[in-house]
Amino acid sequence: INTEEAMIKGVINSLLGALNLALKPDKDILIICGGDSEIVRLNLQKKNQEVIIKPNLVMEGMIMHYQK
C-alpha cells in the first residue's frame, strides 16, 4: 500500500467509524448518496445494517422541485 492509498483508507475508516457510532442498526436506516456511496455501502453491509444507495439523490430532488 502506498501513502495515497493509506490516506484514502484512513479517511474511509474514519467515516465508517463515525457512522457506526451514530447509527442504531435496530432503529435506523442509512440513506447515502454521492460518488463514494458504494464504498460506504459495501463496508456497512458487512455489519448487516440497512443501507439505501441513492447516488443521484440531490439531482432527483432538484428535478422533482422543478417539475412542481
mmCIF file of C-alpha atoms in Angstrom:
data_model
loop_
_atom_site.group_PDB
_atom_site.id
_atom_site.type_symbol
_atom_site.label_atom_id
_atom_site.label_comp_id
_atom_site.label_asym_id
_atom_site.label_seq_id
_atom_site.Cartn_x
_atom_site.Cartn_y
_atom_site.Cartn_z
ATOM 1 C CA ILE A 1 0.000 0.000 0.000
ATOM 2 C CA ASN A 2 1.365 3.418 -0.861
ATOM 3 C CA THR A 3 0.895 6.692 1.014
ATOM 4 C CA GLU A 4 -2.061 7.846 -1.083
ATOM 5 C CA GLU A 5 -3.936 4.549 -0.662
ATOM 6 C CA ALA A 6 -3.214 4.560 3.082
ATOM 7 C CA MET A 7 -4.601 8.093 3.422
ATOM 8 C CA ILE A 8 -7.743 7.208 1.464
ATOM 9 C CA LYS A 9 -8.263 4.089 3.566
ATOM 10 C CA GLY A 10 -7.856 6.198 6.716
ATOM 11 C CA VAL A 11 -10.498 8.674 5.560
ATOM 12 C CA ILE A 12 -12.926 5.868 4.714
ATOM 13 C CA ASN A 13 -12.307 4.171 8.065
ATOM 14 C CA SER A 14 -12.903 7.416 9.962
ATOM 15 C CA LEU A 15 -16.181 7.959 8.102
ATOM 16 C CA LEU A 16 -17.273 4.380 8.778
ATOM 17 C CA GLY A 17 -16.328 4.737 12.433
ATOM 18 C CA ALA A 18 -18.442 7.885 12.804
ATOM 19 C CA LEU A 19 -21.393 6.218 11.077
ATOM 20 C CA ASN A 20 -21.098 3.104 13.238
ATOM 21 C CA LEU A 21 -21.091 5.210 16.402
ATOM 22 C CA ALA A 22 -24.073 7.294 15.279
ATOM 23 C CA LEU A 23 -26.306 4.551 13.873
ATOM 24 C CA LYS A 24 -28.512 2.217 15.833
ATOM 25 C CA PRO A 25 -28.979 -0.703 13.394
ATOM 26 C CA ASP A 26 -32.203 -1.876 15.053
ATOM 27 C CA LYS A 27 -33.812 1.577 14.667
ATOM 28 C CA ASP A 28 -32.057 3.482 11.891
ATOM 29 C CA ILE A 29 -31.928 3.270 8.121
ATOM 30 C CA LEU A 30 -28.985 4.944 6.412
ATOM 31 C CA ILE A 31 -29.560 6.636 3.073
ATOM 32 C CA ILE A 32 -26.348 7.683 1.363
ATOM 33 C CA CYS A 33 -25.685 9.444 -1.894
ATOM 34 C CA GLY A 34 -22.736 10.598 -3.917
ATOM 35 C CA GLY A 35 -19.856 9.087 -5.795
ATOM 36 C CA ASP A 36 -18.340 7.165 -2.900
ATOM 37 C CA SER A 37 -21.628 5.779 -1.593
ATOM 38 C CA GLU A 38 -20.866 2.327 -2.986
ATOM 39 C CA ILE A 39 -17.643 2.101 -0.945
ATOM 40 C CA VAL A 40 -19.536 3.011 2.214
ATOM 41 C CA ARG A 41 -22.356 0.569 1.431
ATOM 42 C CA LEU A 42 -20.006 -2.362 0.938
ATOM 43 C CA ASN A 43 -18.335 -1.773 4.279
ATOM 44 C CA LEU A 44 -21.538 -1.133 6.242
ATOM 45 C CA GLN A 45 -23.424 -4.108 4.834
ATOM 46 C CA LYS A 46 -20.775 -6.372 6.305
ATOM 47 C CA LYS A 47 -22.310 -5.440 9.663
ATOM 48 C CA ASN A 48 -25.892 -6.174 8.487
ATOM 49 C CA GLN A 49 -27.014 -2.567 8.633
ATOM 50 C CA GLU A 50 -29.777 -1.464 6.285
ATOM 51 C CA VAL A 51 -28.280 0.903 3.721
ATOM 52 C CA ILE A 52 -30.110 2.556 0.842
ATOM 53 C CA ILE A 53 -27.982 3.875 -2.004
ATOM 54 C CA LYS A 54 -29.285 6.861 -3.968
ATOM 55 C CA PRO A 55 -26.257 8.131 -5.921
ATOM 56 C CA ASN A 56 -28.251 10.896 -7.626
ATOM 57 C CA LEU A 57 -30.447 11.907 -4.691
ATOM 58 C CA VAL A 58 -29.706 15.635 -4.931
ATOM 59 C CA MET A 59 -30.306 15.721 -8.678
ATOM 60 C CA GLU A 60 -33.542 13.748 -8.291
ATOM 61 C CA GLY A 61 -34.723 16.231 -5.662
ATOM 62 C CA MET A 62 -33.889 19.185 -7.886
ATOM 63 C CA ILE A 63 -35.824 17.637 -10.785
ATOM 64 C CA MET A 64 -38.836 16.944 -8.566
ATOM 65 C CA HIS A 65 -38.742 20.518 -7.270
ATOM 66 C CA TYR A 66 -38.509 21.920 -10.806
ATOM 67 C CA GLN A 67 -41.446 19.781 -12.007
ATOM 68 C CA LYS A 68 -43.681 21.172 -9.267
#
